[in-house]
XYZ file of C-alpha atoms in Angstrom:
118
model
C 7.557 -18.152 -4.887
C 4.724 -15.601 -5.035
C 4.670 -15.316 -1.255
C 8.401 -14.638 -1.174
C 8.190 -11.946 -3.849
C 4.947 -10.264 -2.813
C 4.896 -10.799 0.948
C 8.164 -11.807 2.628
C 10.452 -9.330 0.844
C 8.105 -6.300 1.037
C 7.377 -7.056 4.712
C 11.108 -7.297 5.394
C 11.635 -3.927 3.695
C 8.925 -2.309 5.833
C 10.223 -3.899 9.016
C 13.774 -2.807 8.261
C 12.733 0.830 7.813
C 10.718 0.833 11.024
C 13.452 -0.815 13.102
C 16.216 1.455 11.825
C 14.097 4.571 12.347
C 13.054 3.431 15.825
C 16.570 2.556 16.936
C 17.958 5.822 15.580
C 15.217 7.764 17.383
C 15.876 5.903 20.615
C 19.612 6.607 20.315
C 18.935 10.314 19.741
C 16.688 10.395 22.822
C 19.102 8.402 24.998
C 20.623 10.324 27.867
C 23.712 8.280 28.654
C 26.648 7.378 26.430
C 26.224 3.713 27.374
C 22.597 3.689 26.187
C 23.614 5.412 22.946
C 26.385 2.846 22.426
C 24.027 -0.081 23.086
C 21.393 1.219 20.683
C 23.968 2.004 18.007
C 25.420 -1.484 18.400
C 21.936 -3.003 18.210
C 21.257 -1.067 14.986
C 24.549 -2.219 13.426
C 23.888 -5.821 14.429
C 20.409 -5.594 12.931
C 21.782 -4.112 9.710
C 24.261 -7.002 9.431
C 21.453 -9.517 9.964
C 19.353 -7.819 7.271
C 22.347 -7.871 4.920
C 22.844 -11.614 5.526
C 19.148 -12.275 4.924
C 19.165 -10.258 1.706
C 22.230 -12.067 0.368
C 20.545 -15.428 0.908
C 17.240 -14.271 -0.573
C 19.107 -12.875 -3.564
C 20.838 -16.226 -3.995
C 17.472 -18.005 -3.947
C 15.923 -15.559 -6.424
C 18.909 -15.916 -8.740
C 18.567 -19.710 -8.716
C 14.957 -19.306 -9.842
C 15.588 -16.225 -12.032
C 13.476 -17.308 -15.025
C 10.548 -18.184 -12.743
C 10.912 -14.895 -10.862
C 10.911 -12.992 -14.143
C 7.757 -14.833 -15.264
C 6.003 -14.044 -11.962
C 6.972 -10.376 -12.115
C 5.983 -10.130 -15.772
C 2.579 -11.678 -15.002
C 2.150 -9.235 -12.071
C 1.437 -12.022 -9.622
C -1.012 -13.949 -11.797
C 1.552 -16.730 -12.333
C 2.217 -18.666 -9.123
C 5.589 -20.043 -10.134
C 7.194 -23.217 -8.849
C 7.378 -24.511 -5.340
C 10.878 -23.405 -4.342
C 13.284 -25.636 -2.499
C 15.563 -23.349 -0.509
C 18.896 -24.600 0.753
C 19.522 -24.486 4.518
C 20.851 -20.912 4.536
C 18.069 -19.641 2.283
C 15.442 -21.332 4.456
C 17.014 -19.769 7.550
C 16.942 -16.360 5.863
C 13.240 -16.744 5.042
C 12.435 -17.799 8.623
C 14.437 -14.874 10.013
C 12.755 -12.401 7.651
C 9.320 -13.616 8.750
C 10.400 -13.554 12.408
C 11.651 -9.966 12.136
C 8.382 -8.886 10.566
C 6.347 -10.637 13.281
C 8.419 -8.960 16.006
C 7.921 -5.560 14.391
C 4.167 -6.135 14.117
C 4.049 -7.086 17.821
C 5.975 -3.880 18.612
C 3.482 -1.850 16.576
C 0.590 -3.433 18.494
C 2.278 -2.493 21.779
C 3.042 -6.094 22.723
C 6.812 -5.538 22.751
C 8.976 -2.782 24.185
C 11.530 -2.980 21.377
C 10.963 -3.758 17.708
C 13.516 -6.590 17.638
C 14.917 -9.094 20.079
C 18.552 -9.147 21.093
C 19.614 -10.858 17.868
């Protein structure tokens, strides 16, 4: 639970900001209407994916609300329970981690775009 609260969610937030900013900048620099349309569509698709991930993470956090509150109150000193996410929650966690890893690879210059064609 600690990893979700103190790593996965903050990393997702950082990745989201970077991807949105990057895609918006690329769209502003694009020279053809088709490129602008593609980048705008990619941004909207990414935003929908982030929204889906957040809904599933919120569902997971709500199921473990008392444990989450205890972890937050203890400022990370309390590890909390081992969570058992349902299939959609587990998929959301995997996708959040994947997005962050793709963004990190982009930052290191290993990728041309911050996200794949999700």
